[in-house]
Amino acid sequence: NYLRHVESMSQLPSGAGKISQLNAVVLGESLASEENDLIFPSKEFSGQALVSSPQQYMEMHKRSVEDPAGFWSDIASEFYWKQKWGDQVFSENLDVRKGPIRIEWFKGGITNICYNCLDKNVEAGLGDKIAMYWEGNEIGVDASLTYSELLQRVCQLSNYLKDIGVKKGDAVVIYLPMLMELPIAMLACARIGAVHSVVFAGFSADSLAQRIVDCKPKVILTCNAVKRGPKTINLKAIVDAALDQSSKDGVSVDVCLTYENSSATTRENTKWQNGRDVWWQDVIPKYPTSCEVEWVDAEDPLFLLYTSGSTGKPKGVLHTTGGYMIYTATTFKYAFDYKPTDVYWCTADCGWITGHSYVTYGPMLNGATVVVFEGAPNYPDSGRCWDIVDKHKISIFYTAPTLVRSLMRDDDKFVTRYSRKSLRVLGSVGEPINPSAWRWFFNVVGDSRCPISDTWWQTETGGFMITPLPGAWPQKPGSATFPFFGVQPVIVDEKGNEIEGECGGYLCVKGSWPGAFRTLFGDHERYETTYFKPFAGYYFSGDGCSRDKDGYYWLTGRVDDVINVSGHRIGTAEVESALVLHPQCAEAAVVGIDHEVKGQGIYAFVTLLEGVPYSEELRKSLVLMVRNQIGAFAAPDRIHWAPGLPKTRSGKIMRRILRKIASRQLEELGDISTLADPSVVDQLIALADV
Ligand code: PRX
């Protein structure tokens, strides 16, 4: 029915070649809810799109789930394999009741993702095409590399890494800001079969040390400092502290290769440890510009990326080579309707999964021109993004709702004073995009012309899972629409029963897809327990979701103890562990609260040691503790003094009650009679504004 409805609607004239004057009226129904708000791609857009109609999408999706082996091997054949995979395209066990969880794609296939990103494109005649435009923090500071030049830079670094003894399977930690050297470093590791682990350069020394201790790299790649907006951040000092810490914990790193970022600081101002520290520019240019590829099995590890869970220390999500390669390339191509003439900018940092899959690998596997931006999107003012869009004639712009919300608070003239006429497709990722931000993005940034791909996915999934294909379906602001090829989302109830049709519940996935992570580094048991045991037979995402009457998916946020702050995933347990390290803190409980710009903010209830008085100074030092332990992005927005915490008789903290107090929904506290001491609730309420 819905398909017929869409067909009839798309026959309506659309506004002057633009994506229709939209807000189509669903026959006989009101427009009151977002669900009924349909935004059609223009005929012009659909006409040129890779997938141009709902029918085409449905046929492709049907084949992808009925014959995954055929669907994905056809696509994989377009890439370079030194040796084709074995008889089985994939094999899997996703049911804990049937033995260990196991996912394999293209096993026995021998390839190299760096080769497919660079050499293959150069050989196909794209050597002179720009691979990367780099935009520095300051206006006017920029650079670029063609595919041939990028290949040469990557080879030089690969040769150096080999020279210092890095071998296939060795871990390399990368702690770099958004310089061109960051994607170069990732590709150089991939070329020699080393496993990169990029740590976002906003993490503190302690967090970096924790990751170093877990994956034991021989070498760390960093730079001396970076400027973000008006601030200079001395990254090398953070690395020094992390390396001191990790060697105390028994893991010493032999080499610290340091890029001299002269726009941020000088060599003289950089502390140096002879024998360990090496200036990048002193050694790398001396190495040959070609380097043999290390051919690897499709199931050999490509990278580790640590992410937060609801309990304990961060988890090392492990992705392998072949499936991830095919999946990121394909999702990039279809979700952004990629054309070889596009110039693409993803504002994410390579320290997160988005920067792995959609700054580096996905786009480069397609031979795309990618923009890499060092700075802050509101520096020197809120027009910076659109200045960059016009400068490079960017056609695909992919960002996070938090950035959209922060920019929409400023005057629209910061947007409208730039032309933006090169834009064709917009994208959103990291958290649910609220409909008002969606509309502003669509109407103001995209001049009501560019479809928005609201891509739902996770570090674990490797690539997009639920996303619009911009030329296929009409969009609904705030919905990630439909599953990507090969993806079978299911919504289950508390007991793990699949619910059909219009419903809400826990979002799981049935069956594997090529980009799925294969394990948690060094802890396969935790992998199974966290993702495959909650609802046996399915991968559990940790997200809540509803499906409307037309089959559109609406993500509603995490259902576990993970908070999503500005699209950054933070475990409440991690923040709590940081707070209790404070010598005057006895106990802490952290919950998420709604935040106008960040999506969610961090709200911490803190119980102090007996007799310690509350003070502003103490509050600041608690926040500082979290900044030092995790990083500035995890700093609590609010500290709420708590003489006691609401606990059950068995000692379990009732977060439900804390969430209500944090959001001041005091009438909705619910039943508090099961608390060991119900009077703590009144005490907390009394201290709400202290
Ligand atoms: O809650 C979902 C949210 O971000 C989580 C994954 O975080 P991370 O692994 O850090 O990866 C972020 C970039 C892919 C998810 O569990 N999330 C991500 N994208 C969306 C989203 N929620 C709603 N809509 C999205 N488009």
PDB file of N, CA and C in Angstrom, residues 605-635:
ATOM      1  N   PHE A 605      25.770  12.468  39.880  1.00  0.00           N
ATOM      2  CA  PHE A 605      25.441  12.549  41.306  1.00  0.00           C
ATOM      3  C   PHE A 605      26.678  12.085  42.068  1.00  0.00           C
ATOM      4  N   VAL A 606      27.116  12.925  43.005  1.00  0.00           N
ATOM      5  CA  VAL A 606      28.364  12.604  43.702  1.00  0.00           C
ATOM      6  C   VAL A 606      28.161  12.608  45.216  1.00  0.00           C
ATOM      7  N   THR A 607      28.538  11.516  45.833  1.00  0.00           N
ATOM      8  CA  THR A 607      28.525  11.436  47.299  1.00  0.00           C
ATOM      9  C   THR A 607      29.953  11.656  47.791  1.00  0.00           C
ATOM     10  N   LEU A 608      30.112  12.636  48.677  1.00  0.00           N
ATOM     11  CA  LEU A 608      31.454  12.940  49.178  1.00  0.00           C
ATOM     12  C   LEU A 608      31.749  12.124  50.430  1.00  0.00           C
ATOM     13  N   LEU A 609      33.015  12.031  50.757  1.00  0.00           N
ATOM     14  CA  LEU A 609      33.382  11.346  51.996  1.00  0.00           C
ATOM     15  C   LEU A 609      32.767  12.093  53.183  1.00  0.00           C
ATOM     16  N   GLU A 610      32.483  11.359  54.227  1.00  0.00           N
ATOM     17  CA  GLU A 610      31.899  11.905  55.453  1.00  0.00           C
ATOM     18  C   GLU A 610      32.618  13.202  55.871  1.00  0.00           C
ATOM     19  N   GLY A 611      31.844  14.247  56.096  1.00  0.00           N
ATOM     20  CA  GLY A 611      32.418  15.475  56.640  1.00  0.00           C
ATOM     21  C   GLY A 611      33.032  16.425  55.621  1.00  0.00           C
ATOM     22  N   VAL A 612      33.123  16.023  54.361  1.00  0.00           N
ATOM     23  CA  VAL A 612      33.705  16.935  53.363  1.00  0.00           C
ATOM     24  C   VAL A 612      32.619  17.927  52.922  1.00  0.00           C
ATOM     25  N   PRO A 613      32.868  19.229  53.058  1.00  0.00           N
ATOM     26  CA  PRO A 613      31.825  20.191  52.676  1.00  0.00           C
ATOM     27  C   PRO A 613      31.766  20.400  51.159  1.00  0.00           C
ATOM     28  N   TYR A 614      30.572  20.718  50.674  1.00  0.00           N
ATOM     29  CA  TYR A 614      30.422  21.038  49.246  1.00  0.00           C
ATOM     30  C   TYR A 614      31.127  22.346  48.960  1.00  0.00           C
ATOM     31  N   SER A 615      31.728  22.463  47.798  1.00  0.00           N
ATOM     32  CA  SER A 615      32.264  23.767  47.400  1.00  0.00           C
ATOM     33  C   SER A 615      32.404  23.805  45.888  1.00  0.00           C
ATOM     34  N   GLU A 616      32.424  25.025  45.392  1.00  0.00           N
ATOM     35  CA  GLU A 616      32.557  25.224  43.948  1.00  0.00           C
ATOM     36  C   GLU A 616      33.908  24.678  43.469  1.00  0.00           C
ATOM     37  N   GLU A 617      34.886  24.867  44.321  1.00  0.00           N
ATOM     38  CA  GLU A 617      36.233  24.413  43.993  1.00  0.00           C
ATOM     39  C   GLU A 617      36.283  22.890  43.839  1.00  0.00           C
ATOM     40  N   LEU A 618      35.585  22.233  44.739  1.00  0.00           N
ATOM     41  CA  LEU A 618      35.543  20.779  44.715  1.00  0.00           C
ATOM     42  C   LEU A 618      34.833  20.297  43.446  1.00  0.00           C
ATOM     43  N   ARG A 619      33.774  21.018  43.117  1.00  0.00           N
ATOM     44  CA  ARG A 619      33.026  20.679  41.901  1.00  0.00           C
ATOM     45  C   ARG A 619      33.965  20.749  40.693  1.00  0.00           C
ATOM     46  N   LYS A 620      34.726  21.831  40.645  1.00  0.00           N
ATOM     47  CA  LYS A 620      35.664  21.998  39.517  1.00  0.00           C
ATOM     48  C   LYS A 620      36.709  20.890  39.506  1.00  0.00           C
ATOM     49  N   SER A 621      37.170  20.519  40.691  1.00  0.00           N
ATOM     50  CA  SER A 621      38.238  19.507  40.681  1.00  0.00           C
ATOM     51  C   SER A 621      37.677  18.127  40.327  1.00  0.00           C
ATOM     52  N   LEU A 622      36.395  17.898  40.600  1.00  0.00           N
ATOM     53  CA  LEU A 622      35.776  16.638  40.163  1.00  0.00           C
ATOM     54  C   LEU A 622      35.681  16.594  38.629  1.00  0.00           C
ATOM     55  N   VAL A 623      35.282  17.726  38.064  1.00  0.00           N
ATOM     56  CA  VAL A 623      35.171  17.795  36.598  1.00  0.00           C
ATOM     57  C   VAL A 623      36.560  17.602  35.972  1.00  0.00           C
ATOM     58  N   LEU A 624      37.551  18.226  36.605  1.00  0.00           N
ATOM     59  CA  LEU A 624      38.913  18.111  36.094  1.00  0.00           C
ATOM     60  C   LEU A 624      39.396  16.656  36.131  1.00  0.00           C
ATOM     61  N   MET A 625      38.981  15.963  37.165  1.00  0.00           N
ATOM     62  CA  MET A 625      39.344  14.552  37.294  1.00  0.00           C
ATOM     63  C   MET A 625      38.872  13.776  36.056  1.00  0.00           C
ATOM     64  N   VAL A 626      37.649  14.041  35.624  1.00  0.00           N
ATOM     65  CA  VAL A 626      37.104  13.325  34.460  1.00  0.00           C
ATOM     66  C   VAL A 626      37.838  13.761  33.187  1.00  0.00           C
ATOM     67  N   ARG A 627      38.112  15.052  33.086  1.00  0.00           N
ATOM     68  CA  ARG A 627      38.862  15.524  31.910  1.00  0.00           C
ATOM     69  C   ARG A 627      40.215  14.823  31.833  1.00  0.00           C
ATOM     70  N   ASN A 628      40.866  14.697  32.983  1.00  0.00           N
ATOM     71  CA  ASN A 628      42.190  14.070  32.982  1.00  0.00           C
ATOM     72  C   ASN A 628      42.124  12.568  32.763  1.00  0.00           C
ATOM     73  N   GLN A 629      41.097  11.956  33.267  1.00  0.00           N
ATOM     74  CA  GLN A 629      41.005  10.505  33.130  1.00  0.00           C
ATOM     75  C   GLN A 629      40.538  10.092  31.740  1.00  0.00           C
ATOM     76  N   ILE A 630      39.576  10.820  31.184  1.00  0.00           N
ATOM     77  CA  ILE A 630      39.015  10.406  29.893  1.00  0.00           C
ATOM     78  C   ILE A 630      39.363  11.420  28.794  1.00  0.00           C
ATOM     79  N   GLY A 631      38.967  12.645  28.983  1.00  0.00           N
ATOM     80  CA  GLY A 631      39.205  13.673  27.978  1.00  0.00           C
ATOM     81  C   GLY A 631      38.163  14.761  28.173  1.00  0.00           C
ATOM     82  N   ALA A 632      38.428  15.936  27.592  1.00  0.00           N
ATOM     83  CA  ALA A 632      37.552  17.080  27.836  1.00  0.00           C
ATOM     84  C   ALA A 632      36.119  16.807  27.383  1.00  0.00           C
ATOM     85  N   PHE A 633      35.973  15.998  26.317  1.00  0.00           N
ATOM     86  CA  PHE A 633      34.621  15.792  25.785  1.00  0.00           C
ATOM     87  C   PHE A 633      33.718  15.010  26.750  1.00  0.00           C
ATOM     88  N   ALA A 634      34.330  14.388  27.777  1.00  0.00           N
ATOM     89  CA  ALA A 634      33.529  13.604  28.725  1.00  0.00           C
ATOM     90  C   ALA A 634      33.275  14.364  30.029  1.00  0.00           C
ATOM     91  N   ALA A 635      33.647  15.649  30.087  1.00  0.00           N
ATOM     92  CA  ALA A 635      33.471  16.419  31.317  1.00  0.00           C
ATOM     93  C   ALA A 635      31.990  16.528  31.679  1.00  0.00           C
TER      94      ALA A 635
END
